[in-house]
PDB file of C-alpha atoms in Angstrom:
ATOM      1  CA  GLU M  98      16.374  -0.030  10.638  1.00  0.00           C
ATOM      2  CA  VAL M  99      14.435   0.483   7.216  1.00  0.00           C
ATOM      3  CA  GLN M 100      12.010   3.632   7.916  1.00  0.00           C
ATOM      4  CA  LEU M 101       9.741   6.551   6.254  1.00  0.00           C
ATOM      5  CA  VAL M 102       8.292   9.044   8.242  1.00  0.00           C
ATOM      6  CA  GLU M 103       5.573  11.223   6.236  1.00  0.00           C
ATOM      7  CA  THR M 104       4.917  15.284   7.992  1.00  0.00           C
ATOM      8  CA  GLY M 105       3.088  18.189   6.063  1.00  0.00           C
ATOM      9  CA  GLY M 106      -0.596  17.009   6.291  1.00  0.00           C
ATOM     10  CA  GLY M 107      -3.216  19.277   7.605  1.00  0.00           C
ATOM     11  CA  LEU M 108      -6.695  21.174   6.846  1.00  0.00           C
ATOM     12  CA  ILE M 109      -6.318  23.119   3.389  1.00  0.00           C
ATOM     13  CA  GLN M 110      -9.335  24.826   1.536  1.00  0.00           C
ATOM     14  CA  PRO M 111      -9.995  23.703  -1.682  1.00  0.00           C
ATOM     15  CA  GLY M 112      -7.917  24.630  -5.076  1.00  0.00           C
ATOM     16  CA  GLY M 113      -5.122  25.035  -1.857  1.00  0.00           C
ATOM     17  CA  SER M 114      -1.506  23.578  -2.823  1.00  0.00           C
ATOM     18  CA  LEU M 115       0.176  21.381   0.585  1.00  0.00           C
ATOM     19  CA  ARG M 116       3.585  19.701   0.471  1.00  0.00           C
ATOM     20  CA  LEU M 117       3.777  16.369   1.657  1.00  0.00           C
ATOM     21  CA  SER M 118       7.432  15.211   2.318  1.00  0.00           C
ATOM     22  CA  CYS M 119       8.771  11.547   3.719  1.00  0.00           C
ATOM     23  CA  ALA M 120      11.940  11.027   5.030  1.00  0.00           C
ATOM     24  CA  ALA M 121      13.725   7.918   4.757  1.00  0.00           C
ATOM     25  CA  SER M 122      16.382   6.026   7.247  1.00  0.00           C
ATOM     26  CA  GLY M 123      18.108   2.942   6.767  1.00  0.00           C
ATOM     27  CA  PHE M 124      17.799   3.265   2.717  1.00  0.00           C
ATOM     28  CA  THR M 125      18.644   5.933   0.204  1.00  0.00           C
ATOM     29  CA  VAL M 126      15.822   6.984  -1.414  1.00  0.00           C
ATOM     30  CA  SER M 127      17.349   7.715  -4.697  1.00  0.00           C
ATOM     31  CA  SER M 128      18.779   4.095  -4.945  1.00  0.00           C
ATOM     32  CA  ASN M 129      14.906   2.715  -5.263  1.00  0.00           C
ATOM     33  CA  TYR M 130      11.545   2.951  -6.878  1.00  0.00           C
ATOM     34  CA  MET M 131       9.228   5.217  -4.304  1.00  0.00           C
ATOM     35  CA  SER M 132       5.461   5.879  -3.829  1.00  0.00           C
ATOM     36  CA  TRP M 133       2.780   7.332  -2.281  1.00  0.00           C
ATOM     37  CA  VAL M 134      -0.206   5.847  -1.786  1.00  0.00           C
ATOM     38  CA  ARG M 135      -3.233   7.208  -0.266  1.00  0.00           C
ATOM     39  CA  GLN M 136      -6.264   6.090   2.367  1.00  0.00           C
ATOM     40  CA  ALA M 137      -9.895   8.014   2.094  1.00  0.00           C
ATOM     41  CA  PRO M 138     -11.395   8.000   5.386  1.00  0.00           C
ATOM     42  CA  GLY M 139     -13.484   4.314   5.739  1.00  0.00           C
ATOM     43  CA  LYS M 140     -11.968   3.469   2.731  1.00  0.00           C
ATOM     44  CA  GLY M 141      -9.737   1.306   0.727  1.00  0.00           C
ATOM     45  CA  LEU M 142      -6.545   2.302  -0.376  1.00  0.00           C
ATOM     46  CA  GLU M 143      -5.234   3.773  -3.872  1.00  0.00           C
ATOM     47  CA  TRP M 144      -1.640   3.772  -4.905  1.00  0.00           C
ATOM     48  CA  VAL M 145      -1.037   7.816  -6.332  1.00  0.00           C
ATOM     49  CA  SER M 146       2.000   8.055  -7.484  1.00  0.00           C
ATOM     50  CA  VAL M 147       5.586   6.559  -8.229  1.00  0.00           C
ATOM     51  CA  ILE M 148       9.390   7.994  -8.647  1.00  0.00           C
ATOM     52  CA  TYR M 149      12.003   5.580 -10.177  1.00  0.00           C
ATOM     53  CA  SER M 150      15.234   5.355  -9.404  1.00  0.00           C
ATOM     54  CA  GLY M 151      15.806   6.564 -13.028  1.00  0.00           C
ATOM     55  CA  GLY M 152      13.726   9.497 -12.057  1.00  0.00           C
ATOM     56  CA  SER M 153      10.922   8.625 -14.454  1.00  0.00           C
ATOM     57  CA  THR M 154       7.437   9.443 -12.494  1.00  0.00           C
ATOM     58  CA  TYR M 155       4.234   8.091 -13.038  1.00  0.00           C
ATOM     59  CA  TYR M 156       0.762   9.171 -11.274  1.00  0.00           C
ATOM     60  CA  ALA M 157      -3.026   7.501 -11.018  1.00  0.00           C
ATOM     61  CA  ASP M 158      -5.519   9.353 -13.137  1.00  0.00           C
ATOM     62  CA  SER M 159      -7.316  10.998 -10.342  1.00  0.00           C
ATOM     63  CA  VAL M 160      -4.185  13.205  -9.437  1.00  0.00           C
ATOM     64  CA  LYS M 161      -2.521  13.771 -13.082  1.00  0.00           C
ATOM     65  CA  GLY M 162      -1.530  17.179 -13.487  1.00  0.00           C
ATOM     66  CA  ARG M 163      -2.127  18.019 -10.313  1.00  0.00           C
ATOM     67  CA  PHE M 164       0.063  16.498  -8.329  1.00  0.00           C
ATOM     68  CA  THR M 165       3.976  15.998  -8.595  1.00  0.00           C
ATOM     69  CA  ILE M 166       6.293  13.700  -6.996  1.00  0.00           C
ATOM     70  CA  SER M 167       9.772  14.514  -6.079  1.00  0.00           C
ATOM     71  CA  ARG M 168      13.219  13.755  -4.713  1.00  0.00           C
ATOM     72  CA  ASP M 169      15.874  15.513  -2.664  1.00  0.00           C
ATOM     73  CA  ASN M 170      19.033  13.333  -2.804  1.00  0.00           C
ATOM     74  CA  SER M 171      21.196  15.093  -0.123  1.00  0.00           C
ATOM     75  CA  LYS M 172      18.419  15.033   2.213  1.00  0.00           C
ATOM     76  CA  ASN M 173      17.099  11.420   1.409  1.00  0.00           C
ATOM     77  CA  THR M 174      13.822  12.581   1.294  1.00  0.00           C
ATOM     78  CA  LEU M 175      10.327  12.156  -0.731  1.00  0.00           C
ATOM     79  CA  TYR M 176       8.116  14.696  -1.955  1.00  0.00           C
ATOM     80  CA  LEU M 177       4.651  14.976  -2.878  1.00  0.00           C
ATOM     81  CA  GLN M 178       3.601  18.506  -4.451  1.00  0.00           C
ATOM     82  CA  MET M 179      -0.384  18.945  -4.588  1.00  0.00           C
ATOM     83  CA  ASN M 180      -2.354  21.459  -5.836  1.00  0.00           C
ATOM     84  CA  SER M 181      -5.823  22.223  -6.517  1.00  0.00           C
ATOM     85  CA  LEU M 182      -6.347  19.988  -4.157  1.00  0.00           C
ATOM     86  CA  ARG M 183     -10.139  18.787  -4.427  1.00  0.00           C
ATOM     87  CA  ALA M 184     -12.581  17.021  -1.160  1.00  0.00           C
ATOM     88  CA  GLU M 185     -12.206  14.022  -2.803  1.00  0.00           C
ATOM     89  CA  ASP M 186      -8.452  14.250  -2.088  1.00  0.00           C
ATOM     90  CA  THR M 187      -9.151  14.230   1.665  1.00  0.00           C
ATOM     91  CA  ALA M 188      -7.508  10.515   2.852  1.00  0.00           C
ATOM     92  CA  VAL M 189      -4.210   9.508   5.173  1.00  0.00           C
ATOM     93  CA  TYR M 190      -1.278   9.908   2.456  1.00  0.00           C
ATOM     94  CA  TYR M 191       1.625   6.949   3.388  1.00  0.00           C
ATOM     95  CA  CYS M 192       4.683   6.907   1.399  1.00  0.00           C
ATOM     96  CA  ALA M 193       6.623   3.529   0.603  1.00  0.00           C
ATOM     97  CA  ARG M 194       9.567   2.118  -1.261  1.00  0.00           C
ATOM     98  CA  TYR M 195       8.602  -0.077  -4.172  1.00  0.00           C
ATOM     99  CA  PHE M 196      10.450  -2.868  -3.536  1.00  0.00           C
ATOM    100  CA  GLY M 197      11.611  -5.998  -4.875  1.00  0.00           C
ATOM    101  CA  PRO M 198      13.752  -7.945  -7.861  1.00  0.00           C
ATOM    102  CA  ALA M 199      16.107  -5.212  -9.163  1.00  0.00           C
ATOM    103  CA  ALA M 200      14.308  -5.366 -12.127  1.00  0.00           C
ATOM    104  CA  ASN M 201      10.671  -6.106 -11.390  1.00  0.00           C
ATOM    105  CA  PRO M 202       9.440  -4.028  -8.199  1.00  0.00           C
ATOM    106  CA  HIS M 203       6.443  -5.036  -7.299  1.00  0.00           C
ATOM    107  CA  TRP M 204       5.573  -4.374  -3.334  1.00  0.00           C
ATOM    108  CA  PHE M 205       5.214  -1.625  -1.212  1.00  0.00           C
ATOM    109  CA  ASP M 206       7.273  -2.683   1.891  1.00  0.00           C
ATOM    110  CA  PRO M 207       8.118  -1.042   4.174  1.00  0.00           C
ATOM    111  CA  TRP M 208       5.338   2.072   4.676  1.00  0.00           C
ATOM    112  CA  GLY M 209       5.679   5.667   6.734  1.00  0.00           C
ATOM    113  CA  GLN M 210       3.355   6.329   9.223  1.00  0.00           C
ATOM    114  CA  GLY M 211       1.024   8.431   6.955  1.00  0.00           C
ATOM    115  CA  THR M 212      -0.377  11.724   7.112  1.00  0.00           C
ATOM    116  CA  LEU M 213      -3.613  13.022   7.118  1.00  0.00           C
ATOM    117  CA  VAL M 214      -4.565  15.570   5.000  1.00  0.00           C
ATOM    118  CA  THR M 215      -7.962  17.790   4.806  1.00  0.00           C
ATOM    119  CA  VAL M 216      -9.526  19.282   1.849  1.00  0.00           C
ATOM    120  CA  SER M 217     -12.715  21.502   3.350  1.00  0.00           C
ATOM    121  CA  SER M 218     -13.572  25.236   3.511  1.00  0.00           C
TER     122      SER M 218
ATOM    123  CA  ASP G 291      -6.773  -2.414 -16.677  1.00  0.00           C
ATOM    124  CA  ILE G 292      -6.610  -5.116 -14.379  1.00  0.00           C
ATOM    125  CA  GLN G 293      -9.412  -5.044 -11.904  1.00  0.00           C
ATOM    126  CA  MET G 294      -8.687  -6.910  -8.175  1.00  0.00           C
ATOM    127  CA  THR G 295     -11.863  -8.427  -6.645  1.00  0.00           C
ATOM    128  CA  GLN G 296     -11.581  -9.407  -2.664  1.00  0.00           C
ATOM    129  CA  SER G 297     -14.037 -12.255  -0.986  1.00  0.00           C
ATOM    130  CA  PRO G 298     -15.457 -11.707   1.912  1.00  0.00           C
ATOM    131  CA  SER G 299     -15.162  -8.336   2.664  1.00  0.00           C
ATOM    132  CA  SER G 300     -15.626  -9.214   6.131  1.00  0.00           C
ATOM    133  CA  LEU G 301     -16.011 -11.760   8.226  1.00  0.00           C
ATOM    134  CA  SER G 302     -16.257 -13.223  11.720  1.00  0.00           C
ATOM    135  CA  ALA G 303     -14.668 -16.276  12.993  1.00  0.00           C
ATOM    136  CA  SER G 304     -13.800 -16.927  16.861  1.00  0.00           C
ATOM    137  CA  VAL G 305     -10.047 -18.115  17.791  1.00  0.00           C
ATOM    138  CA  GLY G 306      -8.322 -20.408  16.634  1.00  0.00           C
ATOM    139  CA  ASP G 307     -10.168 -21.827  13.818  1.00  0.00           C
ATOM    140  CA  ARG G 308      -8.913 -21.192  10.416  1.00  0.00           C
ATOM    141  CA  VAL G 309      -9.434 -17.975   7.899  1.00  0.00           C
ATOM    142  CA  THR G 310      -9.696 -18.226   3.964  1.00  0.00           C
ATOM    143  CA  ILE G 311      -9.033 -15.003   2.054  1.00  0.00           C
ATOM    144  CA  THR G 312     -10.061 -14.948  -1.988  1.00  0.00           C
ATOM    145  CA  CYS G 313      -8.814 -12.646  -4.477  1.00  0.00           C
ATOM    146  CA  GLN G 314      -9.031 -12.696  -8.067  1.00  0.00           C
ATOM    147  CA  ALA G 315      -7.601 -10.651 -10.903  1.00  0.00           C
ATOM    148  CA  SER G 316      -9.347  -9.475 -13.717  1.00  0.00           C
ATOM    149  CA  GLN G 317      -6.361 -11.624 -15.925  1.00  0.00           C
ATOM    150  CA  ASP G 318      -3.290 -13.740 -15.531  1.00  0.00           C
ATOM    151  CA  ILE G 319      -1.194 -11.870 -13.301  1.00  0.00           C
ATOM    152  CA  SER G 320       1.430 -14.989 -12.863  1.00  0.00           C
ATOM    153  CA  ASN G 321       2.454 -14.961  -9.306  1.00  0.00           C
ATOM    154  CA  TYR G 322       2.491 -11.118  -8.841  1.00  0.00           C
ATOM    155  CA  LEU G 323       0.634 -10.590  -6.019  1.00  0.00           C
ATOM    156  CA  ASN G 324       0.839  -9.227  -2.631  1.00  0.00           C
ATOM    157  CA  TRP G 325      -1.387  -9.666   0.477  1.00  0.00           C
ATOM    158  CA  TYR G 326      -0.668  -6.871   3.505  1.00  0.00           C
ATOM    159  CA  GLN G 327      -2.259  -6.884   7.014  1.00  0.00           C
ATOM    160  CA  GLN G 328      -3.687  -3.005   7.974  1.00  0.00           C
ATOM    161  CA  LYS G 329      -4.733  -2.843  12.043  1.00  0.00           C
ATOM    162  CA  PRO G 330      -7.202   0.196  12.894  1.00  0.00           C
ATOM    163  CA  GLY G 331      -5.453   3.724  12.686  1.00  0.00           C
ATOM    164  CA  LYS G 332      -1.577   2.135  11.418  1.00  0.00           C
ATOM    165  CA  ALA G 333      -0.463   1.504   8.191  1.00  0.00           C
ATOM    166  CA  PRO G 334      -0.526  -1.274   6.554  1.00  0.00           C
ATOM    167  CA  LYS G 335       2.070  -3.968   6.154  1.00  0.00           C
ATOM    168  CA  LEU G 336       3.701  -6.257   3.620  1.00  0.00           C
ATOM    169  CA  LEU G 337       3.208  -9.982   4.964  1.00  0.00           C
ATOM    170  CA  ILE G 338       2.941 -12.208   1.824  1.00  0.00           C
ATOM    171  CA  TYR G 339       4.800 -11.374  -1.608  1.00  0.00           C
ATOM    172  CA  ASP G 340       4.882 -13.435  -4.682  1.00  0.00           C
ATOM    173  CA  ALA G 341       1.534 -15.055  -3.597  1.00  0.00           C
ATOM    174  CA  SER G 342       3.544 -17.394  -1.148  1.00  0.00           C
ATOM    175  CA  ASN G 343       6.552 -15.546   0.033  1.00  0.00           C
ATOM    176  CA  LEU G 344       6.034 -15.022   4.026  1.00  0.00           C
ATOM    177  CA  GLU G 345       9.078 -11.411   4.794  1.00  0.00           C
ATOM    178  CA  THR G 346      10.863 -11.786   6.848  1.00  0.00           C
ATOM    179  CA  GLY G 347       9.861 -11.900  10.564  1.00  0.00           C
ATOM    180  CA  VAL G 348       5.605 -12.744   9.689  1.00  0.00           C
ATOM    181  CA  PRO G 349       4.534 -15.638  11.824  1.00  0.00           C
ATOM    182  CA  SER G 350       3.993 -18.793   9.974  1.00  0.00           C
ATOM    183  CA  ARG G 351      -0.003 -18.981  10.389  1.00  0.00           C
ATOM    184  CA  PHE G 352      -0.253 -16.212   7.995  1.00  0.00           C
ATOM    185  CA  SER G 353       0.082 -18.079   3.868  1.00  0.00           C
ATOM    186  CA  GLY G 354      -0.843 -17.623   0.512  1.00  0.00           C
ATOM    187  CA  SER G 355      -1.469 -19.228  -2.311  1.00  0.00           C
ATOM    188  CA  GLY G 356      -2.165 -19.778  -5.868  1.00  0.00           C
ATOM    189  CA  SER G 357      -1.601 -17.929  -9.226  1.00  0.00           C
ATOM    190  CA  GLY G 358      -2.824 -17.055 -12.711  1.00  0.00           C
ATOM    191  CA  THR G 359      -6.505 -15.057 -11.721  1.00  0.00           C
ATOM    192  CA  ASP G 360      -7.219 -17.201  -8.554  1.00  0.00           C
ATOM    193  CA  PHE G 361      -5.393 -16.585  -4.953  1.00  0.00           C
ATOM    194  CA  THR G 362      -5.802 -17.488  -1.396  1.00  0.00           C
ATOM    195  CA  PHE G 363      -4.754 -16.014   2.356  1.00  0.00           C
ATOM    196  CA  THR G 364      -4.995 -18.104   4.728  1.00  0.00           C
ATOM    197  CA  ILE G 365      -4.823 -17.805   8.469  1.00  0.00           C
ATOM    198  CA  SER G 366      -4.059 -21.227   9.706  1.00  0.00           C
ATOM    199  CA  SER G 367      -5.250 -20.487  13.905  1.00  0.00           C
ATOM    200  CA  LEU G 368      -6.591 -17.156  14.444  1.00  0.00           C
ATOM    201  CA  GLN G 369      -5.546 -14.962  16.978  1.00  0.00           C
ATOM    202  CA  PRO G 370      -6.805 -11.641  18.912  1.00  0.00           C
ATOM    203  CA  GLU G 371      -3.620 -10.019  17.340  1.00  0.00           C
ATOM    204  CA  ASP G 372      -4.706 -10.898  13.757  1.00  0.00           C
ATOM    205  CA  ILE G 373      -7.898  -8.555  13.577  1.00  0.00           C
ATOM    206  CA  ALA G 374      -7.456  -5.906  11.027  1.00  0.00           C
ATOM    207  CA  THR G 375      -8.170  -5.603   6.917  1.00  0.00           C
ATOM    208  CA  TYR G 376      -6.225  -7.490   4.807  1.00  0.00           C
ATOM    209  CA  TYR G 377      -5.798  -6.224   1.210  1.00  0.00           C
ATOM    210  CA  CYS G 378      -4.593  -8.154  -2.095  1.00  0.00           C
ATOM    211  CA  GLN G 379      -2.099  -6.103  -4.663  1.00  0.00           C
ATOM    212  CA  HIS G 380      -0.987  -6.371  -7.657  1.00  0.00           C
ATOM    213  CA  TYR G 381       1.217  -3.370  -9.028  1.00  0.00           C
ATOM    214  CA  GLY G 382      -0.622  -0.071  -8.183  1.00  0.00           C
ATOM    215  CA  THR G 383      -3.647  -2.213  -7.802  1.00  0.00           C
ATOM    216  CA  PHE G 384      -5.349  -2.858  -4.317  1.00  0.00           C
ATOM    217  CA  GLY G 385      -8.457  -5.035  -3.792  1.00  0.00           C
ATOM    218  CA  PRO G 386     -11.014  -4.000  -1.645  1.00  0.00           C
ATOM    219  CA  GLY G 387      -9.882  -5.258   1.559  1.00  0.00           C
ATOM    220  CA  THR G 388     -11.573  -7.999   3.506  1.00  0.00           C
ATOM    221  CA  LYS G 389     -12.216  -7.138   7.548  1.00  0.00           C
ATOM    222  CA  VAL G 390     -11.259  -9.950   9.709  1.00  0.00           C
ATOM    223  CA  ASP G 391     -12.447  -9.694  13.707  1.00  0.00           C
ATOM    224  CA  ILE G 392     -13.156 -12.002  16.359  1.00  0.00           C
ATOM    225  CA  LYS G 393     -16.735 -13.908  17.417  1.00  0.00           C
TER     226      LYS G 393
END
Protein backbone atom coordinates (compact mmCIF):
# COMPACT_ATOMS: atom_id res chain seq x y z
CA GLU A 1 0.00 0.00 0.00
CA VAL A 2 1.26 3.44 -0.93
CA GLN A 3 1.32 5.57 2.22
CA LEU A 4 2.81 8.77 3.63
CA VAL A 5 3.09 9.62 7.33
CA GLU A 6 4.13 13.10 8.49
CA THR A 7 5.62 13.93 11.86
CA GLY A 8 7.32 16.89 13.47
CA GLY A 9 4.62 19.50 13.84
CA GLY A 10 4.03 21.46 17.01
CA LEU A 11 3.94 24.85 18.67
CA ILE A 12 6.89 27.09 17.87
CA GLN A 13 7.65 30.74 18.62
CA PRO A 14 7.98 33.28 15.82
CA GLY A 15 11.50 33.25 14.43
CA GLY A 16 12.01 29.64 15.43
CA SER A 17 12.80 26.55 13.37
CA LEU A 18 11.11 23.20 12.89
CA ARG A 19 11.76 20.16 10.72
CA LEU A 20 8.91 18.11 9.35
CA SER A 21 9.39 14.52 8.25
CA CYS A 22 7.33 12.43 5.85
CA ALA A 23 7.99 8.69 5.83
CA ALA A 24 6.91 6.88 2.69
CA SER A 25 5.99 3.23 2.22
CA GLY A 26 4.96 1.30 -0.86
CA PHE A 27 7.09 3.40 -3.22
CA THR A 28 10.53 4.99 -3.44
CA VAL A 29 10.76 8.68 -2.56
CA SER A 30 13.93 9.25 -4.58
CA SER A 31 12.32 7.92 -7.78
CA ASN A 32 9.39 10.30 -7.55
CA TYR A 33 8.64 14.00 -7.40
CA MET A 34 7.62 14.85 -3.83
CA SER A 35 5.89 17.94 -2.53
CA TRP A 36 4.67 19.80 0.53
CA VAL A 37 1.27 21.51 0.55
CA ARG A 38 -0.11 23.49 3.48
CA GLN A 39 -3.51 24.61 4.65
CA ALA A 40 -3.98 27.47 7.10
CA PRO A 41 -6.86 27.05 9.54
CA GLY A 42 -10.16 27.42 7.70
CA LYS A 43 -8.40 28.24 4.43
CA GLY A 44 -7.64 26.55 1.14
CA LEU A 45 -4.67 24.56 -0.10
CA GLU A 46 -1.33 26.24 -0.82
CA TRP A 47 1.56 24.52 -2.57
CA VAL A 48 4.82 25.04 -0.65
CA SER A 49 7.66 23.13 -2.28
CA VAL A 50 8.65 20.28 -4.58
CA ILE A 51 11.75 18.14 -5.02
CA TYR A 52 12.22 16.37 -8.32
CA SER A 53 13.61 12.86 -8.63
CA GLY A 54 16.78 14.39 -10.04
CA GLY A 55 17.14 16.57 -6.94
CA SER A 56 16.02 19.97 -8.23
CA THR A 57 13.98 21.93 -5.72
CA TYR A 58 11.40 24.68 -6.06
CA TYR A 59 9.55 26.86 -3.56
CA ALA A 60 6.55 29.13 -3.28
CA ASP A 61 7.56 32.79 -3.03
CA SER A 62 6.04 32.91 0.46
CA VAL A 63 8.64 30.47 1.84
CA LYS A 64 11.62 30.94 -0.47
CA GLY A 65 14.82 31.49 1.46
CA ARG A 66 13.29 30.22 4.71
CA PHE A 67 12.21 26.64 3.96
CA THR A 68 14.30 23.80 2.55
CA ILE A 69 12.97 20.56 1.12
CA SER A 70 15.19 17.49 1.16
CA ARG A 71 15.08 13.72 1.30
CA ASP A 72 16.99 10.82 2.85
CA ASN A 73 17.04 7.99 0.35
CA SER A 74 18.22 5.44 2.92
CA LYS A 75 15.21 6.21 5.10
CA ASN A 76 12.77 6.74 2.21
CA THR A 77 11.79 9.98 3.93
CA LEU A 78 11.03 13.52 2.80
CA TYR A 79 11.79 16.56 4.96
CA LEU A 80 10.86 20.19 5.21
CA GLN A 81 13.22 22.37 7.23
CA MET A 82 11.39 25.54 8.23
CA ASN A 83 13.40 28.49 9.55
CA SER A 84 12.46 32.05 10.52
CA LEU A 85 8.90 30.95 11.11
CA ARG A 86 6.11 33.53 11.07
CA ALA A 87 2.57 33.53 12.38
CA GLU A 88 1.33 33.24 8.79
CA ASP A 89 3.12 29.90 8.45
CA THR A 90 0.60 28.39 10.88
CA ALA A 91 -1.05 25.56 8.96
CA VAL A 92 -1.49 21.85 8.56
CA TYR A 93 1.40 20.66 6.40
CA TYR A 94 0.79 17.75 4.06
CA CYS A 95 3.36 15.83 2.10
CA ALA A 96 2.23 14.36 -1.19
CA ARG A 97 3.69 12.52 -4.12
CA TYR A 98 3.62 14.72 -7.19
CA PHE A 99 2.55 12.15 -9.71
CA GLY A 100 1.49 11.56 -13.30
CA PRO A 101 3.13 10.73 -16.62
CA ALA A 102 6.89 10.31 -16.26
CA ALA A 103 7.61 13.35 -18.40
CA ASN A 104 5.01 15.56 -16.77
CA PRO A 105 3.88 14.78 -13.22
CA HIS A 106 1.15 17.21 -12.29
CA TRP A 107 -1.19 15.84 -9.67
CA PHE A 108 -0.81 15.09 -5.98
CA ASP A 109 -1.40 11.49 -4.92
CA PRO A 110 -1.28 10.12 -2.30
CA TRP A 111 -1.31 12.60 0.58
CA GLY A 112 -0.18 12.11 4.14
CA GLN A 113 -2.51 12.75 7.04
CA GLY A 114 -0.94 16.14 7.75
CA THR A 115 0.88 17.65 10.70
CA LEU A 116 -0.10 20.91 12.40
CA VAL A 117 2.43 23.68 12.79
CA THR A 118 1.41 26.55 15.06
CA VAL A 119 3.62 29.63 15.16
CA SER A 120 2.74 31.71 18.19
CA SER A 121 4.32 33.33 21.21
CA ASP B 1 0.91 33.13 -13.16
CA ILE B 2 -2.21 31.13 -13.93
CA GLN B 3 -5.12 31.78 -11.58
CA MET B 4 -7.86 29.28 -10.83
CA THR B 5 -11.38 30.27 -9.83
CA GLN B 6 -14.21 28.05 -8.68
CA SER B 7 -17.93 28.54 -8.42
CA PRO B 8 -19.95 28.42 -6.38
CA SER B 9 -17.92 28.83 -3.19
CA SER B 10 -20.52 26.74 -1.38
CA LEU B 11 -23.71 24.89 -2.14
CA SER B 12 -26.40 22.98 -0.36
CA ALA B 13 -28.24 20.16 -2.10
CA SER B 14 -30.50 17.23 -1.28
CA VAL B 15 -29.48 13.60 -1.30
CA GLY B 16 -29.87 12.31 -4.83
CA ASP B 17 -29.44 15.72 -6.47
CA ARG B 18 -27.06 16.36 -9.33
CA VAL B 19 -24.30 18.73 -8.21
CA THR B 20 -22.09 20.72 -10.56
CA ILE B 21 -18.99 22.76 -9.72
CA THR B 22 -17.09 24.83 -12.24
CA CYS B 23 -13.42 25.75 -12.34
CA GLN B 24 -11.98 28.38 -14.63
CA ALA B 25 -8.35 28.97 -15.50
CA SER B 26 -7.02 32.42 -16.37
CA GLN B 27 -5.44 30.99 -19.54
CA ASP B 28 -5.53 27.83 -21.63
CA ILE B 29 -4.32 24.86 -19.56
CA SER B 30 -5.32 22.12 -22.01
CA ASN B 31 -6.64 19.25 -19.87
CA TYR B 32 -4.09 19.62 -17.04
CA LEU B 33 -6.77 19.98 -14.39
CA ASN B 34 -7.36 17.75 -11.39
CA TRP B 35 -10.08 17.53 -8.74
CA TYR B 36 -9.77 16.66 -5.05
CA GLN B 37 -12.20 15.92 -2.26
CA GLN B 38 -11.36 17.00 1.29
CA LYS B 39 -13.58 15.85 4.11
CA PRO B 40 -13.45 17.78 7.40
CA GLY B 41 -10.28 17.05 9.34
CA LYS B 42 -8.87 14.82 6.61
CA ALA B 43 -6.29 15.09 3.88
CA PRO B 44 -7.35 15.84 0.31
CA LYS B 45 -8.01 12.86 -1.93
CA LEU B 46 -7.53 12.78 -5.69
CA LEU B 47 -10.79 12.06 -7.52
CA ILE B 48 -10.25 13.12 -11.13
CA TYR B 49 -7.02 13.70 -13.05
CA ASP B 50 -6.47 15.23 -16.47
CA ALA B 51 -9.93 16.81 -16.39
CA SER B 52 -11.97 13.66 -16.94
CA ASN B 53 -10.14 10.55 -15.76
CA LEU B 54 -11.60 8.88 -12.68
CA GLU B 55 -8.99 7.76 -10.16
CA THR B 56 -9.08 4.04 -9.38
CA GLY B 57 -11.58 3.21 -6.67
CA VAL B 58 -13.54 6.46 -6.95
CA PRO B 59 -17.31 5.96 -7.36
CA SER B 60 -18.66 6.48 -10.84
CA ARG B 61 -21.12 9.15 -9.67
CA PHE B 62 -18.15 11.53 -9.80
CA SER B 63 -17.12 12.85 -13.20
CA GLY B 64 -15.21 15.70 -14.78
CA SER B 65 -15.13 17.41 -18.13
CA GLY B 66 -13.67 20.37 -19.94
CA SER B 67 -10.51 21.63 -21.56
CA GLY B 68 -8.82 24.92 -22.22
CA THR B 69 -10.07 27.34 -19.59
CA ASP B 70 -13.43 25.94 -18.46
CA PHE B 71 -13.93 22.76 -16.47
CA THR B 72 -16.83 21.06 -14.74
CA PHE B 73 -16.99 18.59 -11.87
CA THR B 74 -20.22 16.69 -11.36
CA ILE B 75 -21.69 14.44 -8.70
CA SER B 76 -24.55 12.68 -10.48
CA SER B 77 -26.44 11.71 -7.33
CA LEU B 78 -25.30 13.37 -4.11
CA GLN B 79 -24.74 11.00 -1.19
CA PRO B 80 -24.35 11.89 2.50
CA GLU B 81 -20.72 10.76 2.41
CA ASP B 82 -19.98 13.34 -0.30
CA ILE B 83 -20.10 16.19 2.21
CA ALA B 84 -16.72 17.81 1.69
CA THR B 85 -14.85 20.67 0.12
CA TYR B 86 -13.82 20.13 -3.50
CA TYR B 87 -10.74 21.73 -5.03
CA CYS B 88 -9.53 22.00 -8.59
CA GLN B 89 -5.77 22.11 -9.21
CA HIS B 90 -3.41 22.93 -12.03
CA TYR B 91 0.25 22.23 -11.28
CA GLY B 92 1.10 24.31 -8.16
CA THR B 93 -2.14 26.28 -8.13
CA PHE B 94 -5.32 25.24 -6.36
CA GLY B 95 -8.75 26.73 -6.76
CA PRO B 96 -10.32 28.29 -3.65
CA GLY B 97 -12.61 25.34 -3.06
CA THR B 98 -16.33 24.61 -3.09
CA LYS B 99 -17.96 23.46 0.12
CA VAL B 100 -20.79 20.98 -0.44
CA ASP B 101 -23.31 20.09 2.22
CA ILE B 102 -26.72 18.47 2.51
CA LYS B 103 -29.88 20.55 2.48
